Each structure stands twice: as C-alpha cells, then as structure tokens.
Short mmCIF file of C-alpha atoms and ligand atoms in Angstrom, two decimals:
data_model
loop_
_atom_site.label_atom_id
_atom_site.label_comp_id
_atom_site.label_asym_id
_atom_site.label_seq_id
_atom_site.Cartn_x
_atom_site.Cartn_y
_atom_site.Cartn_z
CA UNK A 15 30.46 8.98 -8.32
CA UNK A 16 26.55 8.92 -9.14
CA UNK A 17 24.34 10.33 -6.89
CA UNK A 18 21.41 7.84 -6.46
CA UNK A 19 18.42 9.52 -3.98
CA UNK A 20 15.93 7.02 -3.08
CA UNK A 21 12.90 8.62 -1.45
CA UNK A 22 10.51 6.70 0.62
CA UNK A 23 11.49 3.78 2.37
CA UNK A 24 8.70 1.45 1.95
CA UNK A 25 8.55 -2.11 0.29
CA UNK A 26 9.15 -0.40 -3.11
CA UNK A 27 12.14 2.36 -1.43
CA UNK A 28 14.15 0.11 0.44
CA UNK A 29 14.26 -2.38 -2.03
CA UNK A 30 15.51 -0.48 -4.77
CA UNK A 31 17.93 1.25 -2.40
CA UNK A 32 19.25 -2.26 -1.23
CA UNK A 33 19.39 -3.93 -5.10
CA UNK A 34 21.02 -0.32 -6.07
CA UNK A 35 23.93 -0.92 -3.28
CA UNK A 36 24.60 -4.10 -4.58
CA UNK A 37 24.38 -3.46 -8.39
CA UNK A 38 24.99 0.16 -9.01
CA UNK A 39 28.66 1.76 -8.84
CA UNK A 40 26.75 5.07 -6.96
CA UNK A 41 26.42 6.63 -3.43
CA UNK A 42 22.82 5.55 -2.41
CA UNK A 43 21.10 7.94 -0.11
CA UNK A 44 17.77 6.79 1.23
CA UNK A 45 15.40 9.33 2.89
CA UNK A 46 12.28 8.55 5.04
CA UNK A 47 10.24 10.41 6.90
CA UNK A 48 10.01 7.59 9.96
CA UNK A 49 13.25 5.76 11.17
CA UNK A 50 11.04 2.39 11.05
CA UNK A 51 10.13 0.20 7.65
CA UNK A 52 6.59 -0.33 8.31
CA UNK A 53 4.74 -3.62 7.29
CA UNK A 54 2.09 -2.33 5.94
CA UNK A 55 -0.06 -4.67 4.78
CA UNK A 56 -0.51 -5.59 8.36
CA UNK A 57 -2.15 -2.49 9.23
CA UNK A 58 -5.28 -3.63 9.62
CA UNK A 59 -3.85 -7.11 11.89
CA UNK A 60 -2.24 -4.21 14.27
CA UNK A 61 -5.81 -1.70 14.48
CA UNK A 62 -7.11 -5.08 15.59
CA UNK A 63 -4.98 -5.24 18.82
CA UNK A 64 -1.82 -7.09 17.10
CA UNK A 65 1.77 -5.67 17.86
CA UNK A 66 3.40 -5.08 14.90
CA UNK A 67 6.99 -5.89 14.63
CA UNK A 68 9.04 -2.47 14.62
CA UNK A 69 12.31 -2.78 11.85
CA UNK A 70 14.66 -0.23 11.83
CA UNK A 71 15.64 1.20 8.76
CA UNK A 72 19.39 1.78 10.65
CA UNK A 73 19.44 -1.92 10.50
CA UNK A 74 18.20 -2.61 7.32
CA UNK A 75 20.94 -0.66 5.66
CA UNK A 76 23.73 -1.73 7.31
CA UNK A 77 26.70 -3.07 6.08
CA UNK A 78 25.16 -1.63 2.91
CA UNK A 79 26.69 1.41 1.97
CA UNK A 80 23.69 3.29 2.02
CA UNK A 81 23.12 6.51 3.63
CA UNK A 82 20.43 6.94 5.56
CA UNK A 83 18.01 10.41 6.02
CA UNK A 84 15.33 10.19 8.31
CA UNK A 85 13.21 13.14 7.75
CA UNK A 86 10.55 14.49 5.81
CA UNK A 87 10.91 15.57 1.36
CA UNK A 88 9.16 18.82 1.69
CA UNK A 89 9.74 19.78 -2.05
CA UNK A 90 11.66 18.44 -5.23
CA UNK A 91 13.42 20.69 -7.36
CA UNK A 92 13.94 18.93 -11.14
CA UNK A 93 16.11 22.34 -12.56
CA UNK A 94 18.12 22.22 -9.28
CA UNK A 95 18.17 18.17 -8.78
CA UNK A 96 17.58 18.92 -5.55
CA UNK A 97 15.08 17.53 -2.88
CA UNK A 98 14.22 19.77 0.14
CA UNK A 99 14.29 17.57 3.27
CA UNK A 100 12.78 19.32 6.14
CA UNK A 101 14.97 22.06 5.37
CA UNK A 102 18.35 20.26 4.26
CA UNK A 103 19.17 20.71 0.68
CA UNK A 104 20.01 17.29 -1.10
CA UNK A 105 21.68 16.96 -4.43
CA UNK A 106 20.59 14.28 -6.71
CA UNK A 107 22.00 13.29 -10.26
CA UNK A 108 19.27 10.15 -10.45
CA UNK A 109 15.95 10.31 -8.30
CA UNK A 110 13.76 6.98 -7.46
CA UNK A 111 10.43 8.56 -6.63
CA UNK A 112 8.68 5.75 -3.84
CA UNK A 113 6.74 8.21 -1.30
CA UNK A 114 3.86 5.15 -1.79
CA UNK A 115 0.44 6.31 -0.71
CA UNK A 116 -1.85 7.68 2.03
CA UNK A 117 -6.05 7.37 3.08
CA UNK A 118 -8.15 9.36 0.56
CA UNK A 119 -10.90 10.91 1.84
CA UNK A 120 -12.38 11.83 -1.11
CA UNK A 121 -13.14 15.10 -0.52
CA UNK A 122 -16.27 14.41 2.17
CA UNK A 123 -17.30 16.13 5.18
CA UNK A 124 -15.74 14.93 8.35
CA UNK A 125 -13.83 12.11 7.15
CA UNK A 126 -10.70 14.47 7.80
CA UNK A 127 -12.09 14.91 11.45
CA UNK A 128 -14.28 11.61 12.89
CA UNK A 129 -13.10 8.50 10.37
CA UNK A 130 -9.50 6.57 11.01
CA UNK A 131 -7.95 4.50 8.22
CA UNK A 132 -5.73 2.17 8.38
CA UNK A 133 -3.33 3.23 5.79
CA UNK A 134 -0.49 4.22 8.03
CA UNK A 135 1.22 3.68 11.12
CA UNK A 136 -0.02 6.46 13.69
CA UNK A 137 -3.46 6.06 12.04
CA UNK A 138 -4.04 2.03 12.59
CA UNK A 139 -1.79 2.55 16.42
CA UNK A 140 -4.96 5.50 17.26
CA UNK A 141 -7.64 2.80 16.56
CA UNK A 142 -6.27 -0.16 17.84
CA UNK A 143 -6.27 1.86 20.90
CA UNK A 144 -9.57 2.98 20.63
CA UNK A 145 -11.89 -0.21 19.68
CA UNK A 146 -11.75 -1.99 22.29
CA UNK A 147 -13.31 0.45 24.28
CA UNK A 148 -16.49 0.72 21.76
CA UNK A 149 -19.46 -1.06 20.85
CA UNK A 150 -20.25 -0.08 17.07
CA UNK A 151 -17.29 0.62 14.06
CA UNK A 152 -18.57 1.28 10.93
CA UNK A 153 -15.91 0.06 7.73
CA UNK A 154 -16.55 2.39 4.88
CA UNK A 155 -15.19 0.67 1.95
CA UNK A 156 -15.87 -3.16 0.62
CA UNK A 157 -12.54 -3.69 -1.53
CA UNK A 158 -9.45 -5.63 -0.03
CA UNK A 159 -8.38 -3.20 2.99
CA UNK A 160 -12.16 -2.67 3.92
CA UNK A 161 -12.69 -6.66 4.11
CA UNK A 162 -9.52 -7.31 5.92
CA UNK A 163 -10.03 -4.61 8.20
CA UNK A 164 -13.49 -5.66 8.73
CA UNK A 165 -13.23 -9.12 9.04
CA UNK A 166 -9.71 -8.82 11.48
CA UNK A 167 -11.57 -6.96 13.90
CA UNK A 168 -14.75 -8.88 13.98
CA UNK A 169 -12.67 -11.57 14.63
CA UNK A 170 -10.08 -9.95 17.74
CA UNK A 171 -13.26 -7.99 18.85
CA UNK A 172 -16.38 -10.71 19.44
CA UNK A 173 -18.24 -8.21 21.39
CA UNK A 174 -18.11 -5.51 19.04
CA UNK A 175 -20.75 -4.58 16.65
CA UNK A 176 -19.26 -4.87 12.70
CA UNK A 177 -21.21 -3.08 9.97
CA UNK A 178 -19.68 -2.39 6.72
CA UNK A 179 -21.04 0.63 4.20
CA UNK A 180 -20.23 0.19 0.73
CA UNK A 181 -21.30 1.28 -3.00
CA UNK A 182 -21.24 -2.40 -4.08
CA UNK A 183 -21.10 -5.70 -2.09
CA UNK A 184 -18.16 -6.63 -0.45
CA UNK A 185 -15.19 -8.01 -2.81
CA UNK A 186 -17.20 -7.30 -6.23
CA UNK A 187 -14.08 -8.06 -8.26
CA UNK A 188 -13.78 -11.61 -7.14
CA UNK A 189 -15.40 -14.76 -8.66
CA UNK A 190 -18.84 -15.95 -7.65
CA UNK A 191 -17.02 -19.03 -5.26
CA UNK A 192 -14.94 -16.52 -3.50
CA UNK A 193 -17.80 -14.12 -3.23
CA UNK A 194 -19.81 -16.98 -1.42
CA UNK A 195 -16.63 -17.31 0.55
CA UNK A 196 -16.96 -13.77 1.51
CA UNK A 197 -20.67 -14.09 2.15
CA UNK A 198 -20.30 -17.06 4.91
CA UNK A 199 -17.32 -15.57 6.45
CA UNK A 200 -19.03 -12.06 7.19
CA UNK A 201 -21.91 -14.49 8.66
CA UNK A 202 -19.85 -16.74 11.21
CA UNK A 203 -18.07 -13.48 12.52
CA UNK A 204 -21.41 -11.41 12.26
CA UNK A 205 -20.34 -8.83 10.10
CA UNK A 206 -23.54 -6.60 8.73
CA UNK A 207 -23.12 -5.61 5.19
CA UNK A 208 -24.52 -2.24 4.07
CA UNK A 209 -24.29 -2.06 0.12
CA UNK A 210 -25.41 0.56 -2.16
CA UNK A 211 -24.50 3.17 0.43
CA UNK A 212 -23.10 6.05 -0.32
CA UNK A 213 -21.93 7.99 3.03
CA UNK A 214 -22.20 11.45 2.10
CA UNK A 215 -20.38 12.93 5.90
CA UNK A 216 -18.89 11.37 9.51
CA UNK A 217 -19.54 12.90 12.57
CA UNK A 218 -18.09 11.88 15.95
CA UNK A 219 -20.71 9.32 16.61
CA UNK A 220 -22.28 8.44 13.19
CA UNK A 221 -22.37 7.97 9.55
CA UNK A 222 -24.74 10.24 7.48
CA UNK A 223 -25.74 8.63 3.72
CA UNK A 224 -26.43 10.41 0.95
CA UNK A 225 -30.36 9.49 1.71
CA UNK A 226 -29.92 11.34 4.90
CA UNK A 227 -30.11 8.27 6.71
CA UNK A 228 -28.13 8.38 10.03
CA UNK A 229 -26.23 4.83 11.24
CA UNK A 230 -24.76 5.65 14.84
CA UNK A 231 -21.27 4.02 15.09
CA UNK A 232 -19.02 4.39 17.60
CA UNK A 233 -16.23 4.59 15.27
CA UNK A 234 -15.38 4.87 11.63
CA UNK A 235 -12.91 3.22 10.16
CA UNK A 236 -12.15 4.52 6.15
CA UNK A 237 -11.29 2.44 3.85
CA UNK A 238 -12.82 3.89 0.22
CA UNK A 239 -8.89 3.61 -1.37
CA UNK A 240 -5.76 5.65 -1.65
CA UNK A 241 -3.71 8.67 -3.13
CA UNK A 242 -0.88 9.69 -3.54
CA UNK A 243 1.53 12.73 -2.53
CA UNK A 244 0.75 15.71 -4.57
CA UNK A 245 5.13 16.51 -4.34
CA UNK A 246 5.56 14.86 -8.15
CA UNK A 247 2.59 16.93 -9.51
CA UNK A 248 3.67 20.53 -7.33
CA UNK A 249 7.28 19.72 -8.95
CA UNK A 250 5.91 19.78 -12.37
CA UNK A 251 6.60 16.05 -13.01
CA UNK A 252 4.26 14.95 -15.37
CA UNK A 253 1.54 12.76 -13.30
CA UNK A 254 -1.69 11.11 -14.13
CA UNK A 255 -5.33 12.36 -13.24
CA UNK A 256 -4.60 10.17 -9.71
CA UNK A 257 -1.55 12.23 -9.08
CA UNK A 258 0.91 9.01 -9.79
CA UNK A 259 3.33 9.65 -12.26
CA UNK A 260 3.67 8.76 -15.81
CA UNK A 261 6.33 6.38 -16.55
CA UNK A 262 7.79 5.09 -19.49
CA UNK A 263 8.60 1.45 -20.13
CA UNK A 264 11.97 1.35 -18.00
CA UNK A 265 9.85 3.14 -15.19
CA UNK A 266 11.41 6.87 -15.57
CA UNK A 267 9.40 9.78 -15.72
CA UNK A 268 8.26 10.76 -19.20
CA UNK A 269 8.99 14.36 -18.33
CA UNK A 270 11.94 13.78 -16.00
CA UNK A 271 14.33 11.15 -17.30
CA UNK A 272 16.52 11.61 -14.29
CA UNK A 273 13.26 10.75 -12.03
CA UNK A 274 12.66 6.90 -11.66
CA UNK A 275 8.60 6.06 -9.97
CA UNK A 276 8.06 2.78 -8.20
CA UNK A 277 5.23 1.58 -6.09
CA UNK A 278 1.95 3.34 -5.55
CA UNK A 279 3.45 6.93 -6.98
CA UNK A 280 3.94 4.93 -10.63
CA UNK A 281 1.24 5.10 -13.19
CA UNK A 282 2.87 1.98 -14.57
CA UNK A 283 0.92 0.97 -18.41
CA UNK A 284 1.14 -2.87 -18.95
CA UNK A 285 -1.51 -3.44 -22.10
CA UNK A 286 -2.89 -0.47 -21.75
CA UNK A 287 -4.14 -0.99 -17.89
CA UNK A 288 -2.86 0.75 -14.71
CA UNK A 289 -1.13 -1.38 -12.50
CA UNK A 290 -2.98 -1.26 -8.93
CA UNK A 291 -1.48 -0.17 -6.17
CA UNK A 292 -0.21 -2.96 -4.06
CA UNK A 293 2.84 -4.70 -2.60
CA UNK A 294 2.71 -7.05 -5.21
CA UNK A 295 3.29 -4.79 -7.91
CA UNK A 296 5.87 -2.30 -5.73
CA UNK A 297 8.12 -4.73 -5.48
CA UNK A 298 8.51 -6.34 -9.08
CA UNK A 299 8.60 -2.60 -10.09
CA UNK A 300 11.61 -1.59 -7.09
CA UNK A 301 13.55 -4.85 -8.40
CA UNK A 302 13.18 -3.78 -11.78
CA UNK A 303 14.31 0.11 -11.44
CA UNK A 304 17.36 -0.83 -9.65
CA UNK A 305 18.03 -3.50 -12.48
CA UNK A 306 17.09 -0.47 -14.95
CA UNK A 307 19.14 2.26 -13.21
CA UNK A 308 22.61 0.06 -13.18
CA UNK A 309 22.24 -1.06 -16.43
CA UNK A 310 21.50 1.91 -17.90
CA UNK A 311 24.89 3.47 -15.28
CA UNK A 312 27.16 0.72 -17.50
CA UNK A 313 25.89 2.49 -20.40
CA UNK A 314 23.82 -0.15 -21.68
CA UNK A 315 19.93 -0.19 -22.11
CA UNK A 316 17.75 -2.02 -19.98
CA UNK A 317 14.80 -4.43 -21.48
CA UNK A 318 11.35 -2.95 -20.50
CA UNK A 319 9.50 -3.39 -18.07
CA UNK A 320 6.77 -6.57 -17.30
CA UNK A 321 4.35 -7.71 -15.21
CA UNK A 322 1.74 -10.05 -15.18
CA UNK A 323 -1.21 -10.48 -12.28
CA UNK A 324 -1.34 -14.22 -10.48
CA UNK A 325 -3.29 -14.09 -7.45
CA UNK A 326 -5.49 -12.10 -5.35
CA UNK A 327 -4.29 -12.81 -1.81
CA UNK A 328 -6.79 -11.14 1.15
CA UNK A 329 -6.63 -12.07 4.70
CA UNK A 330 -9.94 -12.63 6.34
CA UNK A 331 -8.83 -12.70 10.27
CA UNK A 332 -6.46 -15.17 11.29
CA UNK A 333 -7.82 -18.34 10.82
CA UNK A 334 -9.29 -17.92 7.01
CA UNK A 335 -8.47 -16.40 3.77
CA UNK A 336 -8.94 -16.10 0.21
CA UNK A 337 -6.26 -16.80 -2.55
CA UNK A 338 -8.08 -15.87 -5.44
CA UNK A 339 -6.41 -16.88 -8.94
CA UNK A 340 -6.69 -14.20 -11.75
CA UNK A 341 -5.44 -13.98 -14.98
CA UNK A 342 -2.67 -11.80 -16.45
CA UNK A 343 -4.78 -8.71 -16.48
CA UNK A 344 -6.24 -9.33 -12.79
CA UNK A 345 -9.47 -10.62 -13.43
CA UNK A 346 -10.50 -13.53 -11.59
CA UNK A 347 -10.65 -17.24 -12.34
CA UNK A 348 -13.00 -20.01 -10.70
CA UNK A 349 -10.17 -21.42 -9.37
CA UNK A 350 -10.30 -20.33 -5.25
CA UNK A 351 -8.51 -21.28 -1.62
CA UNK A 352 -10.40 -20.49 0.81
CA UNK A 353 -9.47 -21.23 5.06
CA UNK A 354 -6.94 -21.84 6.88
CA UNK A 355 -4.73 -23.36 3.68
CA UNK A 356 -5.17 -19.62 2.37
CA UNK A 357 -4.98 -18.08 5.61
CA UNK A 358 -1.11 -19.80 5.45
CA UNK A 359 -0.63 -18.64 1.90
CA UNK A 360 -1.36 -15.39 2.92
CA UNK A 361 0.70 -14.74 5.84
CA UNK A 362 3.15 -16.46 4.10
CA UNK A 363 3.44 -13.66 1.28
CA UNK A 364 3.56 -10.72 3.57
CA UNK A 365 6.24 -12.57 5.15
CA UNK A 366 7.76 -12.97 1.76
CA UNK A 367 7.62 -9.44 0.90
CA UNK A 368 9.43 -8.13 4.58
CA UNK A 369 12.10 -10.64 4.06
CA UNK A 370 12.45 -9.37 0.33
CA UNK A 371 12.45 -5.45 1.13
CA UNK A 372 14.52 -6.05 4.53
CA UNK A 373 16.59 -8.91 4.07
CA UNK A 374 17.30 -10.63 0.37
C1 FAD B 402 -4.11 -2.35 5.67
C2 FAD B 402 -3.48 -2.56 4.32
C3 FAD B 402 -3.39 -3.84 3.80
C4 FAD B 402 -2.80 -4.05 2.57
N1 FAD B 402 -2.72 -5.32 2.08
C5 FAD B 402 -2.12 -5.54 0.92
C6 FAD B 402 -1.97 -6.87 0.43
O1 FAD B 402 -2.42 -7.82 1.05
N2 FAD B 402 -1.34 -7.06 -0.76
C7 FAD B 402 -0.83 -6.02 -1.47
O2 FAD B 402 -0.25 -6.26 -2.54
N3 FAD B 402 -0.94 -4.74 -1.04
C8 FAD B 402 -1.58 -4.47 0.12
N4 FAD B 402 -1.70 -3.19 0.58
C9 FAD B 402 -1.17 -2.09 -0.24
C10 FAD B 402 0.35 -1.91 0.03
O3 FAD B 402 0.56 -1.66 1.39
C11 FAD B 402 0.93 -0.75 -0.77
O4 FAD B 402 0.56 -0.88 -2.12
C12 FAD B 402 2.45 -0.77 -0.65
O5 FAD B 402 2.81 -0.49 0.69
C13 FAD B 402 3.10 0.22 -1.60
O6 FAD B 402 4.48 0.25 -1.36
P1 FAD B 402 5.28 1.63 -1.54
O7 FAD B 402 6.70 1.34 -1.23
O8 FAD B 402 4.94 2.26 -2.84
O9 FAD B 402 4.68 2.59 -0.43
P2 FAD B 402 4.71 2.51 1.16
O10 FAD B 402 4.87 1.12 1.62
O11 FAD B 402 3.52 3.28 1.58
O12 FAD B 402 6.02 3.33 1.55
C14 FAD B 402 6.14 4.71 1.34
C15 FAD B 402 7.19 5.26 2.26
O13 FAD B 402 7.40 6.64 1.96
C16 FAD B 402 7.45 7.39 3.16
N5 FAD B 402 7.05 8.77 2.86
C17 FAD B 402 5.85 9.21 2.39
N6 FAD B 402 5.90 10.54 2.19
C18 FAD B 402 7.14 10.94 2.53
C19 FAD B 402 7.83 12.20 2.51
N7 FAD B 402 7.23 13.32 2.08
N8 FAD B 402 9.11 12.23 2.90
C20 FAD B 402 9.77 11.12 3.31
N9 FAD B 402 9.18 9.90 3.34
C21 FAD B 402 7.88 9.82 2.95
C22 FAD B 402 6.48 6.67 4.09
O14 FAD B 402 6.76 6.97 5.44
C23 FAD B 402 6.78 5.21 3.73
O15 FAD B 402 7.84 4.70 4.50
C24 FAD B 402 -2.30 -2.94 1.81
C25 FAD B 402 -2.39 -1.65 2.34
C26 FAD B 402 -2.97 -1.46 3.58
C27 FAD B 402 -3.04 -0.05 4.15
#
C-alpha cells in the first residue's frame, strides 16, 4: 500500500490527512510536533486573556485510519524518502509538506530576546500571562495580526496603555471606508498609532527606532509577518526567496514530484501572484492536494489548481470587525461590514475553518 506522510498538523495538515483517509487507498501517517491542533487564528483572542479551546489531534483522527506521530521532523531526506522525526526514521513514498509558519524577526536586535508574537501557542500562552500585569505594550506591525492583536487587547485590557509602531498606517491594504473604520475603532479603545516607524532593536523595557528615538513599553508584542521552516530549503527542495516552496499547478514540488506543499510552506502562483499566507488559502490548497494525490493514486490526472480571493475578514476585539470585500486578486472593493454584523461573520469563519480541519 502507498505510503502517504503528512507533516504538520495544522488547518492545512490535518485536513489533507483527513480528505486523504477518506479518498486515497494509502496508509496515512500524520506527524506533529504538539499532540494538540491549535486554532490559530485565535492567537491573538487567547494573549488577550481568552482560553483557547485545546483539540486533540488523538481525537481528531480517530476512527480514521490515520496514524498518528507526535514529535518533532528534524530533517527530510528526498534520495532516502525518509523524514527524521526526533530521531525515528520514517519512510515515505508521497510527502505533503504543511510545517505552516512561525514569527519572523527579521533579523533585528533583541526581537529574539525582549518581543513576544503571537504566532504560536507557547508564545501567545507567555503574554497572556504577562499583560495584565503591565502598563505599556508596544504592537510592532500594522497588517492583520498587528490590528487584531492590538485592538483584542485594548479591548480585554482598558487600563493598559496600547501604542502601535508601524512603517505605514494601520491596515494600508484596505479601502478608504474600512480604513476610517480602522481609524475610529483605534480611537474608542484608545489605541496610539505610531506610523512611519521603523524599530531598529527591543530591549527589556523599550523600543529603539531607527532615529534613535526610545518609546518605553512594558512589553513588545511582534507582529512585522511570518516565515517559514528552513527544512524544505536544507533538504534541497527547490523553495522561493521566502523559503516556501515552489509548486507546480497540482501543488507538488517542482523539484520533488513525490513532495506535495500546502499552507504557508507553498509558494502557490495563481496569475502570476503569490498566494498569502492565511487560513483561507491553506485550506482550499489541503482540500485540493488530497483531491490531487488520490486522483493522481487511480492513475488519472488531476485538473490544476484554483483560487480566487473574496474577502478580507479581521477581527477588531469582540464586539467589532471588518469584512472587507476584494476582488479575485485581493485588492479591495468599497464594498465594507463593519461592527458587530462583521464581528459575527468573523467568528463565524474561524469557526468554519476548525469544524472543516477537525470535523467535515
Ligand atoms: C494571531 C493570528 C491570527 C490569524 N488570523 C488569520 C485570519 O483571520 N485569517 C486567515 O486566513 N489567516 C489568519 N492567520 C494566518 C493562519 O493562522 C495561517 O496562515 C495558517 O495557520 C496556516 O496554516 P498551516 O496549516 O499552513 O500552518 P499552521 O496552522 O501553522 O500549522 C503548522 C503545523 O505544523 C507543526 N510543525 C511546525 N514545524 C514542525 C516540525 N518541524 N515538526 C512537526 N510539526 C511541525 C506546527 O506545530 C503546526 O501544528 C492568523 C495567524 C495568526 C498568528
């Protein structure tokens, strides 16, 4: 029987792994490095003080047929087809490549050290235990995760002190309404916006620009963007300049065609753009790959892959939110939702996508 290895178990992993036990005459063997699935595009809800709801991945595979490996893919070996996890050597005959993404600090002084993102599990539990005992945080970052982060614990945290540093003002890509959205939300929760900052190092207690100007802030949250795991590129799978590798149209590697990339370690081309990195694009590509990878196991040849942008969805605390409607290519319209109708719409898709990777 195939060997199917699915590694990383996040909302692009387990999905393919669950479609794959379905579709796919294979033995499916799923390997992450935590036993949990983590919802994480409610990262920045849980650094605010919200419990987030633990799912095993035990539970999410049962019944399925899948094996499960909880540990960490140290190295991939593409002469071998073999994966090194934490030691344990495990054969593959197809790969699906869906180790998703971590913080990126970009290279600056300190970040390493003094800043916390809120790109993973451990990092967003360490701050939510943290804030409440401060009076300044500092967001470093004005796209989606820096706004929700910002505007999520301005909003848990009325005492605290919100400033946000960024290169641009907050939410640039959006359309003039939601922009003014953006504007009058930061206002009510008392948000101070910092733009055409560039931080240049963190310390413990502040956050040095590249003017030498020094803000002091109890804590730094960092939120300037992602990358991904360098294991693709050390492999000698061909990746792009971000480190995410190059697909074809069916989503395998161009160098590998026994390696499959979905979620934020794909480079995925659709008219000549990068798809971003987001849920909403990790799981159309997991559904896909699993389609792609039992078709292709029937000896037939799948259709390529396609995608096309809808909506901008970003939390802004509880109460409010922006759905912001873009066109194929993810560039925005007029068209805007903004409150508590959006706030709904919102919490309704990252419901959506849990159920989807967990349950459908
Ligand atoms: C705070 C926050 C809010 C967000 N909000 C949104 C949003 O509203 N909408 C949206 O579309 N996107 C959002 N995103 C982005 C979204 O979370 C990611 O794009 C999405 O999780 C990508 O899915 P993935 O399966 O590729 O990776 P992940 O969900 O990151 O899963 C990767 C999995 O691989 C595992 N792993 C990593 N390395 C190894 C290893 N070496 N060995 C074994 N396992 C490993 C990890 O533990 C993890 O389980 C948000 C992100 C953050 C941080």
């Amino acid at each position: 029987m195939t060997n199917i290895v699915v590694i990383g178990a996040g909302y692009a992993g387990l999905t393919v792994a669950r479609r794959l036990a379905r579709r796919a005459t294979a033995h499916v063997t799923l390997v992450n490095a935590a036993p949990d699935f983590v919802e994480r595009i409610r990262l920045h809800q849980h650094a605010a003080g919200e419990d987030l709801r633990v799912r095993p991945l035990a539970e999410a595979v049962r019944g399925t047929g899948i094996e499960l490996v909880v540990g960490r893919v140290r190295a991939i070996d593409p002469a071998t087809k073999e994966i090194d996890v934490d030691g344990r050597g495990i054969g593959y005959d197809t790969l699906v490549y869906a180790l998703g993404s971590v913080s990126d600090d970009h290279g600056i002084p300190g970040v390493a050290e003094n800043a916390y993102p809120v790109a993973g599990l451990a990092e967003a539990t360490r701050l939510r235990d943290l804030v409440p005992a401060k009076a300044t945080v500092t967001i470093v970052g004005g796209s989606l995760t820096g706004i929700e982060a910002a505007t999520e614990l301005a909003e848990q945290h009325p005492d605290l002190h919100v400033r946000m540093v960024a290169g641009h003002a907050p939410g640039s890509g959006l359309s003039v309404k939601a922009r003014r959205h953006l504007g009058r939300v930061f206002d009510r929760l008392g948000i101070e916006v910092r733009t055409g900052a560039r931080v240049a190092k963190v310390l413990a207690d502040s956050v040095v620009l590249t003017d030498s100007e020094e803000l002091a802030s109890d804590i730094t949250v960092w939120a300037t963007g992602f990358r991904v795991s360098p294991l693709a590129t050390q492999a000698g799978v061909r990746t792009a300049h971000s480190g995410r590798i190059v697909v074809d149209a069916t989503l395998r590697s161009v160098s590998h065609p026994d390696i499959y990339a979905v979620g934020d370690s794909a480079a995925v081309q659709i008219d000549g753009q990068e798809l971003r990195m987001a849920c909403a694009t990790a799981e159309p590509m997991a559904e896909y790959a699993a389609r792609a990878i039992a078709t292709r196991l029937r000896g037939e040849e799948p259709k390529p892959f396609s995608y096309r942008y809808f909506l901008q969805c970003i939390s802004l605390g509880r109460k409010d939110g922006l759905v912001q409607l873009v066109d194929a290519h993810d560039r925005p319209k007029e068209t805007v939702i903004t409150g508590r109708v959006a706030a709904l719409v919102k919490e309704g898709i990252v419901r959506g996508a849990g159920w989807s990777a967990l349950r459908r």
